Amino acid sequence: MLKAVYAGSFDPVTLGHLDIIERAARIADELVVAILENPNKNYLFTSEERKYHLELVTKHLSNVEIASFQGLLIDFANSIHANVAIRGLRNTLDFTSEFQMHLINRQLDTKMETIFLAADEDHLALSSTNVKEVATFGGNIDFMVPKEIREFILEKYKK
Ligand code: PNS
């Protein structure tokens, strides 16, 4: 059985993330989308809010579960008996950093494998950082994020 974990900050979840989740859910028997809670990082959304957003946008996927974690990904993956990590790749910069992360994870635990999924061409420029940048200045984020969460993002920037 292939149990996969797709970890990230998801602050906020983008259409690029959602595409990777949908495709990974077709490959894996079970997919756990794991939200990183890094106490040293300032997030736009709390981990509870990010969990709610991910639950909303993945409710059509019956083999997908949303969880939160702190610490190392390999420790979380072992705790839920996941044997594969999923990562999306948009470009060669992603490849460089993601390949390094894969190598570190393999040093920490030789059982840890990573499946890299190439981003869809419509999503090559999308990132959570870009969503926040555009939203800060009142730009259109419709092509960047799932429609279910647009209002939550716009609401943050009204304040
Ligand atoms: O949304 P992101 O920033 O692309 O997610 C990165 C994430 C959460 C996958 C990565 O930072 C991570 O796994 N953090 C947990 C700490 C860890 O295990 N690091 C790997 C060794 S470098």
mmCIF file of C-alpha atoms and ligand atoms in Angstrom:
data_model
loop_
_atom_site.group_PDB
_atom_site.id
_atom_site.type_symbol
_atom_site.label_atom_id
_atom_site.label_comp_id
_atom_site.label_asym_id
_atom_site.label_seq_id
_atom_site.Cartn_x
_atom_site.Cartn_y
_atom_site.Cartn_z
ATOM 1 C CA MET A 1 0.000 0.000 0.000
ATOM 2 C CA LEU A 2 1.311 3.435 -0.901
ATOM 3 C CA LYS A 3 0.721 5.957 1.857
ATOM 4 C CA ALA A 4 2.128 9.333 0.868
ATOM 5 C CA VAL A 5 2.623 12.604 2.680
ATOM 6 C CA TYR A 6 2.524 15.990 0.963
ATOM 7 C CA ALA A 7 3.916 18.544 3.403
ATOM 8 C CA GLY A 8 3.993 22.294 3.141
ATOM 9 C CA SER A 9 3.116 25.600 4.725
ATOM 10 C CA PHE A 10 0.010 26.114 2.561
ATOM 11 C CA ASP A 11 -0.165 29.748 3.677
ATOM 12 C CA PRO A 12 -2.429 29.899 1.693
ATOM 13 C CA VAL A 13 -3.090 26.804 -0.416
ATOM 14 C CA THR A 14 -2.785 27.657 -4.138
ATOM 15 C CA LEU A 15 -4.227 26.105 -7.305
ATOM 16 C CA GLY A 16 -0.742 24.662 -7.835
ATOM 17 C CA HIS A 17 -0.884 22.857 -4.477
ATOM 18 C CA LEU A 18 -4.391 21.614 -5.220
ATOM 19 C CA ASP A 19 -3.313 20.220 -8.602
ATOM 20 C CA ILE A 20 -0.438 18.309 -6.945
ATOM 21 C CA ILE A 21 -2.832 17.007 -4.248
ATOM 22 C CA GLU A 22 -5.351 15.776 -6.850
ATOM 23 C CA ARG A 23 -2.659 14.058 -8.924
ATOM 24 C CA ALA A 24 -0.910 12.539 -5.880
ATOM 25 C CA ALA A 25 -4.271 11.237 -4.644
ATOM 26 C CA ARG A 26 -4.590 9.294 -7.913
ATOM 27 C CA ILE A 27 -1.129 7.730 -7.413
ATOM 28 C CA ALA A 28 -1.258 6.962 -3.682
ATOM 29 C CA ASP A 29 -3.744 4.744 -1.876
ATOM 30 C CA GLU A 30 -3.794 7.267 0.960
ATOM 31 C CA LEU A 31 -2.496 10.830 0.928
ATOM 32 C CA VAL A 32 -1.897 12.884 4.057
ATOM 33 C CA VAL A 33 -1.543 16.610 3.412
ATOM 34 C CA ALA A 34 0.617 17.791 6.311
ATOM 35 C CA ILE A 35 0.681 21.439 7.368
ATOM 36 C CA LEU A 36 3.977 22.586 8.856
ATOM 37 C CA GLU A 37 3.655 24.542 12.100
ATOM 38 C CA ASN A 38 6.966 26.328 12.503
ATOM 39 C CA PRO A 39 6.889 28.418 15.717
ATOM 40 C CA ASN A 40 9.643 30.672 14.330
ATOM 41 C CA LYS A 41 7.639 31.663 11.268
ATOM 42 C CA ASN A 42 4.953 34.330 10.932
ATOM 43 C CA TYR A 43 2.041 32.922 8.993
ATOM 44 C CA LEU A 44 -0.885 34.822 7.474
ATOM 45 C CA PHE A 45 -3.230 32.029 8.555
ATOM 46 C CA THR A 46 -3.131 29.938 11.739
ATOM 47 C CA SER A 47 -2.624 26.197 11.322
ATOM 48 C CA GLU A 48 -6.336 25.692 12.195
ATOM 49 C CA GLU A 49 -7.322 28.100 9.407
ATOM 50 C CA ARG A 50 -4.967 26.430 6.924
ATOM 51 C CA LYS A 51 -6.371 23.023 7.920
ATOM 52 C CA TYR A 52 -9.916 24.281 7.359
ATOM 53 C CA HIS A 53 -8.978 25.691 3.921
ATOM 54 C CA LEU A 54 -7.379 22.399 2.883
ATOM 55 C CA GLU A 55 -10.376 20.411 4.126
ATOM 56 C CA LEU A 56 -12.711 22.659 2.120
ATOM 57 C CA VAL A 57 -10.790 22.336 -1.144
ATOM 58 C CA THR A 58 -10.118 18.572 -0.881
ATOM 59 C CA LYS A 59 -13.552 17.412 0.239
ATOM 60 C CA HIS A 60 -14.100 15.712 -3.160
ATOM 61 C CA LEU A 61 -11.041 13.478 -2.552
ATOM 62 C CA SER A 62 -11.989 10.479 -0.416
ATOM 63 C CA ASN A 63 -8.424 9.193 0.175
ATOM 64 C CA VAL A 64 -7.030 12.552 1.343
ATOM 65 C CA GLU A 65 -6.639 13.521 4.991
ATOM 66 C CA ILE A 66 -5.361 16.805 6.420
ATOM 67 C CA ALA A 67 -2.986 16.917 9.400
ATOM 68 C CA SER A 68 -0.574 19.332 11.069
ATOM 69 C CA PHE A 69 2.952 18.653 12.254
ATOM 70 C CA GLN A 70 5.940 20.258 13.946
ATOM 71 C CA GLY A 71 9.571 19.201 13.633
ATOM 72 C CA LEU A 72 11.057 16.935 11.007
ATOM 73 C CA LEU A 73 9.032 15.606 8.108
ATOM 74 C CA ILE A 74 10.600 12.137 8.386
ATOM 75 C CA ASP A 75 9.511 11.889 12.045
ATOM 76 C CA PHE A 76 5.969 12.847 11.121
ATOM 77 C CA ALA A 77 5.984 10.479 8.123
ATOM 78 C CA ASN A 78 7.169 7.605 10.330
ATOM 79 C CA SER A 79 4.531 8.397 12.963
ATOM 80 C CA ILE A 80 1.756 7.945 10.386
ATOM 81 C CA HIS A 81 3.498 5.054 8.562
ATOM 82 C CA ALA A 82 3.848 6.989 5.312
ATOM 83 C CA ASN A 83 6.595 5.664 3.060
ATOM 84 C CA VAL A 84 6.757 8.361 0.387
ATOM 85 C CA ALA A 85 6.915 12.156 0.334
ATOM 86 C CA ILE A 86 5.315 14.064 -2.538
ATOM 87 C CA ARG A 87 6.847 17.315 -3.779
ATOM 88 C CA GLY A 88 5.888 19.575 -6.672
ATOM 89 C CA LEU A 89 8.519 21.046 -8.985
ATOM 90 C CA ARG A 90 7.959 24.270 -10.918
ATOM 91 C CA ASN A 91 11.470 25.014 -12.188
ATOM 92 C CA THR A 92 15.176 24.302 -11.749
ATOM 93 C CA LEU A 93 15.367 26.416 -8.584
ATOM 94 C CA ASP A 94 12.737 24.167 -7.018
ATOM 95 C CA PHE A 95 14.638 21.141 -8.285
ATOM 96 C CA THR A 96 17.878 22.255 -6.610
ATOM 97 C CA SER A 97 16.342 22.905 -3.204
ATOM 98 C CA GLU A 98 13.937 19.959 -3.325
ATOM 99 C CA PHE A 99 16.663 17.532 -4.376
ATOM 100 C CA GLN A 100 18.801 18.715 -1.447
ATOM 101 C CA MET A 101 15.878 18.247 0.932
ATOM 102 C CA HIS A 102 15.329 14.755 -0.446
ATOM 103 C CA LEU A 103 19.023 13.904 0.125
ATOM 104 C CA ILE A 104 18.902 15.188 3.703
ATOM 105 C CA ASN A 105 15.722 13.213 4.363
ATOM 106 C CA ARG A 106 17.428 10.102 2.951
ATOM 107 C CA GLN A 107 20.414 10.653 5.252
ATOM 108 C CA LEU A 108 18.048 10.949 8.187
ATOM 109 C CA ASP A 109 16.057 7.884 7.174
ATOM 110 C CA THR A 110 17.096 5.668 4.251
ATOM 111 C CA LYS A 111 13.531 4.380 3.836
ATOM 112 C CA MET A 112 12.244 7.822 2.867
ATOM 113 C CA GLU A 113 11.514 8.163 -0.838
ATOM 114 C CA THR A 114 10.307 11.273 -2.656
ATOM 115 C CA ILE A 115 8.044 11.387 -5.687
ATOM 116 C CA PHE A 116 8.460 14.646 -7.607
ATOM 117 C CA LEU A 117 5.504 15.812 -9.675
ATOM 118 C CA ALA A 118 6.115 18.425 -12.362
ATOM 119 C CA ALA A 119 3.808 21.393 -11.956
ATOM 120 C CA ASP A 120 1.143 22.016 -14.556
ATOM 121 C CA GLU A 121 2.176 24.767 -16.982
ATOM 122 C CA ASP A 122 -0.664 27.019 -15.759
ATOM 123 C CA HIS A 123 0.845 26.978 -12.268
ATOM 124 C CA LEU A 124 4.536 27.575 -12.948
ATOM 125 C CA ALA A 125 4.490 31.110 -11.523
ATOM 126 C CA LEU A 126 2.208 30.406 -8.576
ATOM 127 C CA SER A 127 3.389 30.483 -4.976
ATOM 128 C CA SER A 128 1.798 31.362 -1.659
ATOM 129 C CA THR A 129 4.222 34.298 -1.453
ATOM 130 C CA ASN A 130 3.016 35.646 -4.813
ATOM 131 C CA VAL A 131 -0.622 35.276 -3.740
ATOM 132 C CA LYS A 132 0.046 37.399 -0.630
ATOM 133 C CA GLU A 133 1.980 39.993 -2.623
ATOM 134 C CA VAL A 134 -0.848 40.448 -5.145
ATOM 135 C CA ALA A 135 -3.562 40.406 -2.445
ATOM 136 C CA THR A 136 -1.689 43.031 -0.385
ATOM 137 C CA PHE A 137 -2.105 45.506 -3.232
ATOM 138 C CA GLY A 138 -5.663 44.537 -4.098
ATOM 139 C CA GLY A 139 -4.850 42.619 -7.285
ATOM 140 C CA ASN A 140 -6.861 39.767 -8.767
ATOM 141 C CA ILE A 141 -5.991 36.404 -7.164
ATOM 142 C CA ASP A 142 -8.717 34.386 -8.914
ATOM 143 C CA PHE A 143 -6.237 32.516 -11.114
ATOM 144 C CA MET A 144 -4.014 31.689 -8.139
ATOM 145 C CA VAL A 145 -6.162 30.140 -5.414
ATOM 146 C CA PRO A 146 -9.178 27.805 -5.151
ATOM 147 C CA LYS A 147 -12.424 29.815 -5.268
ATOM 148 C CA GLU A 148 -13.507 28.441 -1.856
ATOM 149 C CA ILE A 149 -10.737 30.322 -0.062
ATOM 150 C CA ARG A 150 -10.515 33.606 -2.009
ATOM 151 C CA GLU A 151 -12.704 35.485 0.459
ATOM 152 C CA PHE A 152 -10.618 34.361 3.468
ATOM 153 C CA ILE A 153 -7.534 35.866 1.853
ATOM 154 C CA LEU A 154 -9.233 39.105 0.790
ATOM 155 C CA GLU A 155 -10.688 39.449 4.297
ATOM 156 C CA LYS A 156 -7.184 39.368 5.843
ATOM 157 C CA TYR A 157 -6.106 42.320 3.736
ATOM 158 C CA LYS A 158 -9.217 44.419 4.429
ATOM 159 C CA LYS A 159 -8.046 44.829 8.019
HETATM 160 O O1 PNS B 1 5.547 25.003 1.752
HETATM 161 P P1 PNS B 1 7.008 24.674 1.729
HETATM 162 O O2 PNS B 1 7.819 25.788 2.299
HETATM 163 O O3 PNS B 1 7.453 24.314 0.362
HETATM 164 O O4 PNS B 1 7.209 23.378 2.636
HETATM 165 C C1 PNS B 1 8.496 22.927 2.977
HETATM 166 C C2 PNS B 1 8.433 21.725 3.934
HETATM 167 C C3 PNS B 1 7.379 21.895 5.000
HETATM 168 C C4 PNS B 1 8.106 20.481 3.134
HETATM 169 C C5 PNS B 1 9.830 21.563 4.546
HETATM 170 O O5 PNS B 1 10.272 22.791 5.016
HETATM 171 C C6 PNS B 1 9.873 20.544 5.695
HETATM 172 O O6 PNS B 1 9.747 19.364 5.473
HETATM 173 N N1 PNS B 1 10.044 21.081 6.924
HETATM 174 C C7 PNS B 1 10.110 20.266 8.103
HETATM 175 C C8 PNS B 1 11.555 20.173 8.613
HETATM 176 C C9 PNS B 1 12.289 19.108 7.827
HETATM 177 O O7 PNS B 1 12.013 17.932 7.922
HETATM 178 N N2 PNS B 1 13.261 19.512 6.990
HETATM 179 C C10 PNS B 1 13.913 18.590 6.093
HETATM 180 C C11 PNS B 1 15.390 18.578 6.277
HETATM 181 S S1 PNS B 1 16.123 19.900 5.351
#
